[in-house]
């Protein structure tokens, strides 16, 4: 950072030198008023020599840079480079966004596949599967299922949970057999992000238009609201959400709340929401973050600063043991609680992917932007173990 600052100052000074000296060299007049020399305590000749030195330094730096690229690049610098690759980027593109599960069995090759796999792992740990679904139907014991999805993103997650087939051509890049995905009879999604809410609504409209290929039209309701607002479920959200939930409860469904890589952002903490989920007679499943029991005092201080920057209340960072205790306090039976640590398949692999993706995009004159900071954070989490990525399931 210091070297970049010095280079920036020198480049700026060189531009000033060019403005000051070149008119004298080329046209024979001095654009700097004599009063400036008096204030600086310099003569015109000394000032001219100083500016000429800056110009010479800038030219030398330019020549050295050209030589270095030629000597170490092995190729002649291209006039056009690779920026025309932008013209081949395809839209629409997958818009999944979570930390992903970069599995040991079949390594995900794209961000969308890893995000899908994290959802699959949560569903699998919750006990869902197509085989279980078929067995319940055969026995006549299947109950309607309602899912309240807290923080559903841009709609890819919704499409995966509620559609029998892919909708967009880009969906086919990450679509699979959905072997752990049951049939949810009602889907209620809540997100605080208005932009993502609008985007997801368009995706659902496409899904409904795609309905002739579905076994039935999906029952999906998407709302833009703060799911973390304290208060009873029937009063904490607006009347539309309240009415939608009341309609769903008439069929006495099997109720689930999903928070995929979202609930550690809930303010003032996640715990009021989890208590309301139990009062709602809903089971809870999530990918969440915990604090390592071995975290040092220094690590805790650094992490507390980072969590403030990422908008995650410090009250949400507890150890897995404390997390389990909080779930029991909320009313979930201790033998129905499962907390599975999947950190090794999340943080370090995600940091590597971000590094590789940044390099690929920079070849086209792009980059991953603000995610560069997240790359270093995930790498620290992966190498130090200070934060644990866990799948949480608490059955009612």
mmCIF file of N, CA and C in Angstrom, residues 160-274:
data_model
loop_
_atom_site.group_PDB
_atom_site.id
_atom_site.type_symbol
_atom_site.label_atom_id
_atom_site.label_comp_id
_atom_site.label_asym_id
_atom_site.label_seq_id
_atom_site.Cartn_x
_atom_site.Cartn_y
_atom_site.Cartn_z
ATOM 1 N N UNK A 160 -35.061 -23.964 -7.226
ATOM 2 C CA UNK A 160 -34.568 -25.319 -6.932
ATOM 3 C C UNK A 160 -35.516 -26.049 -5.986
ATOM 4 N N UNK A 161 -36.033 -25.346 -5.001
ATOM 5 C CA UNK A 161 -36.897 -25.974 -4.013
ATOM 6 C C UNK A 161 -38.290 -26.270 -4.546
ATOM 7 N N UNK A 162 -38.765 -25.470 -5.516
ATOM 8 C CA UNK A 162 -40.177 -25.537 -5.893
ATOM 9 C C UNK A 162 -40.452 -25.984 -7.329
ATOM 10 N N UNK A 163 -39.435 -26.170 -8.131
ATOM 11 C CA UNK A 163 -39.654 -26.551 -9.531
ATOM 12 C C UNK A 163 -39.180 -27.986 -9.781
ATOM 13 N N UNK A 164 -39.904 -28.689 -10.626
ATOM 14 C CA UNK A 164 -39.500 -30.045 -10.999
ATOM 15 C C UNK A 164 -38.365 -30.036 -12.009
ATOM 16 N N UNK A 165 -38.281 -28.961 -12.788
ATOM 17 C CA UNK A 165 -37.274 -28.878 -13.849
ATOM 18 C C UNK A 165 -36.633 -27.497 -13.851
ATOM 19 N N UNK A 166 -35.531 -27.364 -14.561
ATOM 20 C CA UNK A 166 -34.892 -26.058 -14.707
ATOM 21 C C UNK A 166 -35.789 -25.143 -15.522
ATOM 22 N N UNK A 167 -35.664 -23.840 -15.302
ATOM 23 C CA UNK A 167 -36.516 -22.863 -15.987
ATOM 24 C C UNK A 167 -35.713 -22.115 -17.053
ATOM 25 N N UNK A 168 -34.625 -21.487 -16.647
ATOM 26 C CA UNK A 168 -33.763 -20.783 -17.597
ATOM 27 C C UNK A 168 -32.694 -21.734 -18.127
ATOM 28 N N UNK A 169 -32.103 -21.342 -19.245
ATOM 29 C CA UNK A 169 -31.012 -22.158 -19.795
ATOM 30 C C UNK A 169 -29.826 -22.188 -18.830
ATOM 31 N N UNK A 170 -29.595 -21.070 -18.113
ATOM 32 C CA UNK A 170 -28.472 -21.036 -17.171
ATOM 33 C C UNK A 170 -28.737 -21.926 -15.960
ATOM 34 N N UNK A 171 -30.005 -22.254 -15.695
ATOM 35 C CA UNK A 171 -30.306 -23.165 -14.579
ATOM 36 C C UNK A 171 -29.753 -24.561 -14.842
ATOM 37 N N UNK A 172 -29.698 -24.926 -16.100
ATOM 38 C CA UNK A 172 -29.238 -26.274 -16.446
ATOM 39 C C UNK A 172 -27.772 -26.479 -16.082
ATOM 40 N N UNK A 173 -27.035 -25.392 -15.904
ATOM 41 C CA UNK A 173 -25.626 -25.497 -15.541
ATOM 42 C C UNK A 173 -25.450 -26.079 -14.132
ATOM 43 N N UNK A 174 -26.443 -25.875 -13.266
ATOM 44 C CA UNK A 174 -26.312 -26.348 -11.885
ATOM 45 C C UNK A 174 -27.442 -27.294 -11.463
ATOM 46 N N UNK A 175 -28.359 -27.593 -12.343
ATOM 47 C CA UNK A 175 -29.488 -28.438 -11.996
ATOM 48 C C UNK A 175 -29.039 -29.875 -11.770
ATOM 49 N N UNK A 176 -29.712 -30.581 -10.853
ATOM 50 C CA UNK A 176 -29.397 -31.984 -10.619
ATOM 51 C C UNK A 176 -30.688 -32.759 -10.371
ATOM 52 N N UNK A 177 -30.588 -33.930 -9.795
ATOM 53 C CA UNK A 177 -31.749 -34.804 -9.594
ATOM 54 C C UNK A 177 -32.595 -34.403 -8.387
ATOM 55 N N UNK A 178 -32.146 -33.436 -7.606
ATOM 56 C CA UNK A 178 -32.891 -32.959 -6.430
ATOM 57 C C UNK A 178 -33.250 -34.130 -5.501
ATOM 58 N N UNK A 179 -32.302 -35.022 -5.257
ATOM 59 C CA UNK A 179 -32.601 -36.235 -4.498
ATOM 60 C C UNK A 179 -32.920 -35.977 -3.034
ATOM 61 N N UNK A 180 -32.541 -34.786 -2.505
ATOM 62 C CA UNK A 180 -32.848 -34.482 -1.109
ATOM 63 C C UNK A 180 -33.940 -33.422 -0.976
ATOM 64 N N UNK A 181 -34.583 -33.119 -2.077
ATOM 65 C CA UNK A 181 -35.570 -32.041 -2.071
ATOM 66 C C UNK A 181 -36.994 -32.615 -2.071
ATOM 67 N N UNK A 182 -37.762 -32.410 -0.986
ATOM 68 C CA UNK A 182 -39.131 -32.904 -0.959
ATOM 69 C C UNK A 182 -40.063 -31.954 -1.702
ATOM 70 N N UNK A 183 -41.310 -32.321 -1.766
ATOM 71 C CA UNK A 183 -42.319 -31.422 -2.342
ATOM 72 C C UNK A 183 -42.860 -30.538 -1.219
ATOM 73 N N UNK A 184 -42.586 -29.238 -1.327
ATOM 74 C CA UNK A 184 -43.174 -28.289 -0.395
ATOM 75 C C UNK A 184 -44.476 -27.766 -0.997
ATOM 76 N N UNK A 185 -45.575 -27.954 -0.280
ATOM 77 C CA UNK A 185 -46.881 -27.550 -0.797
ATOM 78 C C UNK A 185 -47.066 -26.040 -0.761
ATOM 79 N N UNK A 186 -46.403 -25.398 0.192
ATOM 80 C CA UNK A 186 -46.470 -23.935 0.303
ATOM 81 C C UNK A 186 -45.065 -23.414 0.581
ATOM 82 N N UNK A 187 -44.691 -22.364 -0.108
ATOM 83 C CA UNK A 187 -43.375 -21.733 0.072
ATOM 84 C C UNK A 187 -43.615 -20.251 0.352
ATOM 85 N N UNK A 188 -43.133 -19.800 1.500
ATOM 86 C CA UNK A 188 -43.229 -18.391 1.874
ATOM 87 C C UNK A 188 -41.814 -17.862 2.050
ATOM 88 N N UNK A 189 -41.399 -16.961 1.187
ATOM 89 C CA UNK A 189 -40.049 -16.410 1.244
ATOM 90 C C UNK A 189 -40.069 -14.986 1.762
ATOM 91 N N UNK A 190 -39.130 -14.665 2.635
ATOM 92 C CA UNK A 190 -39.023 -13.312 3.201
ATOM 93 C C UNK A 190 -37.581 -12.846 3.065
ATOM 94 N N UNK A 191 -37.406 -11.652 2.509
ATOM 95 C CA UNK A 191 -36.070 -11.074 2.384
ATOM 96 C C UNK A 191 -36.145 -9.588 2.685
ATOM 97 N N UNK A 192 -35.061 -9.056 3.216
ATOM 98 C CA UNK A 192 -34.990 -7.631 3.542
ATOM 99 C C UNK A 192 -34.511 -6.798 2.357
ATOM 100 N N UNK A 193 -33.906 -7.449 1.367
ATOM 101 C CA UNK A 193 -33.288 -6.749 0.235
ATOM 102 C C UNK A 193 -34.321 -6.524 -0.866
ATOM 103 N N UNK A 194 -34.677 -5.274 -1.109
ATOM 104 C CA UNK A 194 -35.722 -4.958 -2.085
ATOM 105 C C UNK A 194 -35.296 -5.293 -3.512
ATOM 106 N N UNK A 195 -34.022 -5.082 -3.833
ATOM 107 C CA UNK A 195 -33.543 -5.368 -5.185
ATOM 108 C C UNK A 195 -33.614 -6.864 -5.480
ATOM 109 N N UNK A 196 -33.157 -7.669 -4.537
ATOM 110 C CA UNK A 196 -33.209 -9.116 -4.724
ATOM 111 C C UNK A 196 -34.654 -9.615 -4.737
ATOM 112 N N UNK A 197 -35.512 -8.981 -3.958
ATOM 113 C CA UNK A 197 -36.931 -9.356 -3.952
ATOM 114 C C UNK A 197 -37.544 -9.159 -5.331
ATOM 115 N N UNK A 198 -37.263 -8.017 -5.969
ATOM 116 C CA UNK A 198 -37.805 -7.754 -7.311
ATOM 117 C C UNK A 198 -37.276 -8.763 -8.322
ATOM 118 N N UNK A 199 -35.982 -9.054 -8.229
ATOM 119 C CA UNK A 199 -35.381 -10.007 -9.162
ATOM 120 C C UNK A 199 -35.996 -11.393 -8.985
ATOM 121 N N UNK A 200 -36.165 -11.812 -7.732
ATOM 122 C CA UNK A 200 -36.716 -13.135 -7.455
ATOM 123 C C UNK A 200 -38.161 -13.250 -7.924
ATOM 124 N N UNK A 201 -38.930 -12.174 -7.819
ATOM 125 C CA UNK A 201 -40.320 -12.204 -8.286
ATOM 126 C C UNK A 201 -40.376 -12.480 -9.785
ATOM 127 N N UNK A 202 -39.444 -11.890 -10.529
ATOM 128 C CA UNK A 202 -39.398 -12.166 -11.970
ATOM 129 C C UNK A 202 -39.097 -13.636 -12.230
ATOM 130 N N UNK A 203 -38.216 -14.202 -11.414
ATOM 131 C CA UNK A 203 -37.887 -15.617 -11.570
ATOM 132 C C UNK A 203 -39.116 -16.487 -11.309
ATOM 133 N N UNK A 204 -39.892 -16.141 -10.293
ATOM 134 C CA UNK A 204 -41.095 -16.916 -9.981
ATOM 135 C C UNK A 204 -42.136 -16.757 -11.085
ATOM 136 N N UNK A 205 -42.230 -15.570 -11.656
ATOM 137 C CA UNK A 205 -43.143 -15.370 -12.787
ATOM 138 C C UNK A 205 -42.746 -16.268 -13.959
ATOM 139 N N UNK A 206 -41.441 -16.393 -14.191
ATOM 140 C CA UNK A 206 -40.968 -17.286 -15.245
ATOM 141 C C UNK A 206 -41.324 -18.739 -14.919
ATOM 142 N N UNK A 207 -41.199 -19.101 -13.649
ATOM 143 C CA UNK A 207 -41.536 -20.461 -13.233
ATOM 144 C C UNK A 207 -43.014 -20.758 -13.457
ATOM 145 N N UNK A 208 -43.865 -19.818 -13.100
ATOM 146 C CA UNK A 208 -45.306 -20.018 -13.291
ATOM 147 C C UNK A 208 -45.634 -20.095 -14.775
ATOM 148 N N UNK A 209 -44.965 -19.277 -15.588
ATOM 149 C CA UNK A 209 -45.157 -19.352 -17.029
ATOM 150 C C UNK A 209 -44.655 -20.653 -17.613
ATOM 151 N N UNK A 210 -43.782 -21.285 -16.864
ATOM 152 C CA UNK A 210 -43.201 -22.567 -17.253
ATOM 153 C C UNK A 210 -44.081 -23.722 -16.746
ATOM 154 N N UNK A 211 -45.267 -23.363 -16.196
ATOM 155 C CA UNK A 211 -46.090 -24.287 -15.439
ATOM 156 C C UNK A 211 -46.636 -25.468 -16.194
ATOM 157 N N UNK A 212 -46.775 -25.349 -17.510
ATOM 158 C CA UNK A 212 -47.314 -26.488 -18.244
ATOM 159 C C UNK A 212 -46.414 -27.709 -18.160
ATOM 160 N N UNK A 213 -45.134 -27.494 -17.813
ATOM 161 C CA UNK A 213 -44.221 -28.620 -17.675
ATOM 162 C C UNK A 213 -44.133 -29.105 -16.218
ATOM 163 N N UNK A 214 -44.838 -28.421 -15.311
ATOM 164 C CA UNK A 214 -44.823 -28.813 -13.912
ATOM 165 C C UNK A 214 -45.979 -29.759 -13.616
ATOM 166 N N UNK A 215 -45.850 -30.509 -12.543
ATOM 167 C CA UNK A 215 -46.939 -31.391 -12.144
ATOM 168 C C UNK A 215 -48.130 -30.582 -11.620
ATOM 169 N N UNK A 216 -47.874 -29.381 -11.061
ATOM 170 C CA UNK A 216 -48.926 -28.466 -10.626
ATOM 171 C C UNK A 216 -48.301 -27.092 -10.443
ATOM 172 N N UNK A 217 -49.129 -26.062 -10.460
ATOM 173 C CA UNK A 217 -48.607 -24.716 -10.302
ATOM 174 C C UNK A 217 -48.117 -24.530 -8.876
ATOM 175 N N UNK A 218 -46.881 -24.083 -8.679
ATOM 176 C CA UNK A 218 -46.330 -23.970 -7.320
ATOM 177 C C UNK A 218 -47.013 -22.865 -6.525
ATOM 178 N N UNK A 219 -47.156 -23.104 -5.241
ATOM 179 C CA UNK A 219 -47.763 -22.130 -4.332
ATOM 180 C C UNK A 219 -46.636 -21.353 -3.664
ATOM 181 N N UNK A 220 -46.277 -20.208 -4.253
ATOM 182 C CA UNK A 220 -45.122 -19.430 -3.806
ATOM 183 C C UNK A 220 -45.560 -18.011 -3.484
ATOM 184 N N UNK A 221 -45.131 -17.523 -2.312
ATOM 185 C CA UNK A 221 -45.374 -16.129 -1.921
ATOM 186 C C UNK A 221 -44.053 -15.532 -1.466
ATOM 187 N N UNK A 222 -43.671 -14.411 -2.066
ATOM 188 C CA UNK A 222 -42.427 -13.738 -1.717
ATOM 189 C C UNK A 222 -42.733 -12.376 -1.105
ATOM 190 N N UNK A 223 -42.068 -12.059 0.001
ATOM 191 C CA UNK A 223 -42.310 -10.802 0.696
ATOM 192 C C UNK A 223 -40.995 -10.082 0.967
ATOM 193 N N UNK A 224 -41.065 -8.755 0.939
ATOM 194 C CA UNK A 224 -39.911 -7.926 1.288
ATOM 195 C C UNK A 224 -40.175 -7.358 2.679
ATOM 196 N N UNK A 225 -39.497 -7.893 3.664
ATOM 197 C CA UNK A 225 -39.698 -7.483 5.052
ATOM 198 C C UNK A 225 -38.489 -7.901 5.869
ATOM 199 N N UNK A 226 -38.376 -7.360 7.082
ATOM 200 C CA UNK A 226 -37.298 -7.724 7.993
ATOM 201 C C UNK A 226 -37.749 -8.920 8.824
ATOM 202 N N UNK A 227 -37.230 -10.090 8.503
ATOM 203 C CA UNK A 227 -37.648 -11.311 9.192
ATOM 204 C C UNK A 227 -37.165 -11.354 10.636
ATOM 205 N N UNK A 228 -36.222 -10.488 10.991
ATOM 206 C CA UNK A 228 -35.661 -10.529 12.338
ATOM 207 C C UNK A 228 -36.395 -9.622 13.309
ATOM 208 N N UNK A 229 -37.444 -8.930 12.846
ATOM 209 C CA UNK A 229 -38.160 -8.000 13.713
ATOM 210 C C UNK A 229 -38.699 -8.717 14.943
ATOM 211 N N UNK A 230 -38.364 -8.262 16.148
ATOM 212 C CA UNK A 230 -38.853 -8.939 17.351
ATOM 213 C C UNK A 230 -40.369 -8.875 17.457
ATOM 214 N N UNK A 231 -40.947 -9.871 18.116
ATOM 215 C CA UNK A 231 -42.381 -9.916 18.326
ATOM 216 C C UNK A 231 -42.954 -11.229 17.871
ATOM 217 N N UNK A 232 -44.177 -11.552 18.277
ATOM 218 C CA UNK A 232 -44.799 -12.812 17.854
ATOM 219 C C UNK A 232 -44.907 -12.904 16.347
ATOM 220 N N UNK A 233 -44.886 -14.110 15.839
ATOM 221 C CA UNK A 233 -44.945 -14.321 14.393
ATOM 222 C C UNK A 233 -46.170 -13.660 13.797
ATOM 223 N N UNK A 234 -47.277 -13.643 14.525
ATOM 224 C CA UNK A 234 -48.515 -13.114 13.947
ATOM 225 C C UNK A 234 -48.584 -11.595 13.973
ATOM 226 N N UNK A 235 -47.627 -10.930 14.629
ATOM 227 C CA UNK A 235 -47.680 -9.472 14.701
ATOM 228 C C UNK A 235 -46.402 -8.785 14.244
ATOM 229 N N UNK A 236 -45.307 -9.525 14.076
ATOM 230 C CA UNK A 236 -44.028 -8.884 13.779
ATOM 231 C C UNK A 236 -43.884 -8.488 12.312
ATOM 232 N N UNK A 237 -44.647 -9.102 11.416
ATOM 233 C CA UNK A 237 -44.569 -8.778 10.011
ATOM 234 C C UNK A 237 -45.851 -8.097 9.549
ATOM 235 N N UNK A 238 -45.873 -7.645 8.310
ATOM 236 C CA UNK A 238 -47.044 -6.917 7.838
ATOM 237 C C UNK A 238 -48.248 -7.843 7.664
ATOM 238 N N UNK A 239 -49.393 -7.236 7.420
ATOM 239 C CA UNK A 239 -50.645 -8.005 7.393
ATOM 240 C C UNK A 239 -50.674 -9.013 6.245
ATOM 241 N N UNK A 240 -49.967 -8.742 5.150
ATOM 242 C CA UNK A 240 -49.950 -9.687 4.028
ATOM 243 C C UNK A 240 -49.242 -10.985 4.425
ATOM 244 N N UNK A 241 -48.111 -10.863 5.122
ATOM 245 C CA UNK A 241 -47.399 -12.060 5.584
ATOM 246 C C UNK A 241 -48.257 -12.808 6.600
ATOM 247 N N UNK A 242 -48.846 -12.056 7.522
ATOM 248 C CA UNK A 242 -49.702 -12.662 8.540
ATOM 249 C C UNK A 242 -50.851 -13.435 7.899
ATOM 250 N N UNK A 243 -51.512 -12.825 6.911
ATOM 251 C CA UNK A 243 -52.641 -13.472 6.243
ATOM 252 C C UNK A 243 -52.198 -14.723 5.503
ATOM 253 N N UNK A 244 -51.033 -14.652 4.841
ATOM 254 C CA UNK A 244 -50.513 -15.797 4.083
ATOM 255 C C UNK A 244 -50.226 -16.974 5.018
ATOM 256 N N UNK A 245 -49.600 -16.694 6.155
ATOM 257 C CA UNK A 245 -49.267 -17.756 7.099
ATOM 258 C C UNK A 245 -50.536 -18.364 7.694
ATOM 259 N N UNK A 246 -51.508 -17.530 8.034
ATOM 260 C CA UNK A 246 -52.758 -18.035 8.606
ATOM 261 C C UNK A 246 -53.484 -18.942 7.619
ATOM 262 N N UNK A 247 -53.463 -18.597 6.342
ATOM 263 C CA UNK A 247 -54.100 -19.440 5.330
ATOM 264 C C UNK A 247 -53.425 -20.802 5.251
ATOM 265 N N UNK A 248 -52.097 -20.799 5.343
ATOM 266 C CA UNK A 248 -51.339 -22.044 5.253
ATOM 267 C C UNK A 248 -51.630 -22.956 6.445
ATOM 268 N N UNK A 249 -51.796 -22.374 7.630
ATOM 269 C CA UNK A 249 -51.975 -23.158 8.842
ATOM 270 C C UNK A 249 -53.304 -23.913 8.872
ATOM 271 N N UNK A 250 -54.231 -23.530 8.024
ATOM 272 C CA UNK A 250 -55.538 -24.187 8.021
ATOM 273 C C UNK A 250 -55.436 -25.671 7.661
ATOM 274 N N UNK A 251 -54.405 -26.058 6.918
ATOM 275 C CA UNK A 251 -54.270 -27.463 6.510
ATOM 276 C C UNK A 251 -53.384 -28.253 7.477
ATOM 277 N N UNK A 252 -52.979 -27.620 8.587
ATOM 278 C CA UNK A 252 -52.130 -28.250 9.599
ATOM 279 C C UNK A 252 -50.911 -28.928 8.966
ATOM 280 N N UNK A 253 -50.031 -28.135 8.361
ATOM 281 C CA UNK A 253 -48.900 -28.721 7.635
ATOM 282 C C UNK A 253 -47.730 -29.075 8.549
ATOM 283 N N UNK A 254 -46.795 -29.817 7.968
ATOM 284 C CA UNK A 254 -45.482 -30.035 8.569
ATOM 285 C C UNK A 254 -44.685 -28.755 8.307
ATOM 286 N N UNK A 255 -44.330 -28.028 9.352
ATOM 287 C CA UNK A 255 -43.806 -26.661 9.208
ATOM 288 C C UNK A 255 -42.288 -26.638 9.372
ATOM 289 N N UNK A 256 -41.637 -25.941 8.453
ATOM 290 C CA UNK A 256 -40.181 -25.805 8.510
ATOM 291 C C UNK A 256 -39.796 -24.350 8.271
ATOM 292 N N UNK A 257 -38.744 -23.921 8.969
ATOM 293 C CA UNK A 257 -38.121 -22.615 8.736
ATOM 294 C C UNK A 257 -36.704 -22.876 8.248
ATOM 295 N N UNK A 258 -36.340 -22.247 7.128
ATOM 296 C CA UNK A 258 -35.003 -22.390 6.533
ATOM 297 C C UNK A 258 -34.282 -21.055 6.587
ATOM 298 N N UNK A 259 -33.042 -21.077 7.055
ATOM 299 C CA UNK A 259 -32.183 -19.887 7.032
ATOM 300 C C UNK A 259 -30.828 -20.321 6.486
ATOM 301 N N UNK A 260 -30.655 -20.180 5.187
ATOM 302 C CA UNK A 260 -29.435 -20.656 4.522
ATOM 303 C C UNK A 260 -28.424 -19.521 4.423
ATOM 304 N N UNK A 261 -27.437 -19.537 5.340
ATOM 305 C CA UNK A 261 -26.361 -18.539 5.311
ATOM 306 C C UNK A 261 -26.907 -17.121 5.482
ATOM 307 N N UNK A 262 -27.891 -16.952 6.368
ATOM 308 C CA UNK A 262 -28.500 -15.636 6.544
ATOM 309 C C UNK A 262 -28.681 -15.222 7.996
ATOM 310 N N UNK A 263 -28.978 -16.165 8.878
ATOM 311 C CA UNK A 263 -29.526 -15.787 10.181
ATOM 312 C C UNK A 263 -28.503 -15.157 11.117
ATOM 313 N N UNK A 264 -27.200 -15.294 10.846
ATOM 314 C CA UNK A 264 -26.202 -14.621 11.687
ATOM 315 C C UNK A 264 -26.211 -13.113 11.453
ATOM 316 N N UNK A 265 -26.918 -12.656 10.408
ATOM 317 C CA UNK A 265 -27.082 -11.220 10.168
ATOM 318 C C UNK A 265 -28.235 -10.625 10.973
ATOM 319 N N UNK A 266 -29.098 -11.477 11.544
ATOM 320 C CA UNK A 266 -30.322 -10.984 12.173
ATOM 321 C C UNK A 266 -29.990 -10.145 13.406
ATOM 322 N N UNK A 267 -30.628 -8.980 13.499
ATOM 323 C CA UNK A 267 -30.393 -8.035 14.585
ATOM 324 C C UNK A 267 -31.687 -7.845 15.388
ATOM 325 N N UNK A 268 -31.596 -7.799 16.712
ATOM 326 C CA UNK A 268 -30.385 -7.756 17.552
ATOM 327 C C UNK A 268 -29.664 -9.097 17.676
ATOM 328 N N UNK A 269 -30.370 -10.211 17.426
ATOM 329 C CA UNK A 269 -29.738 -11.518 17.382
ATOM 330 C C UNK A 269 -30.697 -12.496 16.714
ATOM 331 N N UNK A 270 -30.227 -13.721 16.482
ATOM 332 C CA UNK A 270 -31.064 -14.743 15.866
ATOM 333 C C UNK A 270 -32.055 -15.366 16.849
ATOM 334 N N UNK A 271 -31.806 -15.213 18.154
ATOM 335 C CA UNK A 271 -32.530 -16.005 19.151
ATOM 336 C C UNK A 271 -34.018 -15.685 19.245
ATOM 337 N N UNK A 272 -34.462 -14.424 19.149
ATOM 338 C CA UNK A 272 -35.912 -14.194 19.134
ATOM 339 C C UNK A 272 -36.601 -14.928 17.989
ATOM 340 N N UNK A 273 -35.998 -14.910 16.802
ATOM 341 C CA UNK A 273 -36.598 -15.583 15.649
ATOM 342 C C UNK A 273 -36.728 -17.090 15.898
ATOM 343 N N UNK A 274 -35.689 -17.695 16.480
ATOM 344 C CA UNK A 274 -35.725 -19.133 16.737
ATOM 345 C C UNK A 274 -36.799 -19.469 17.778
#
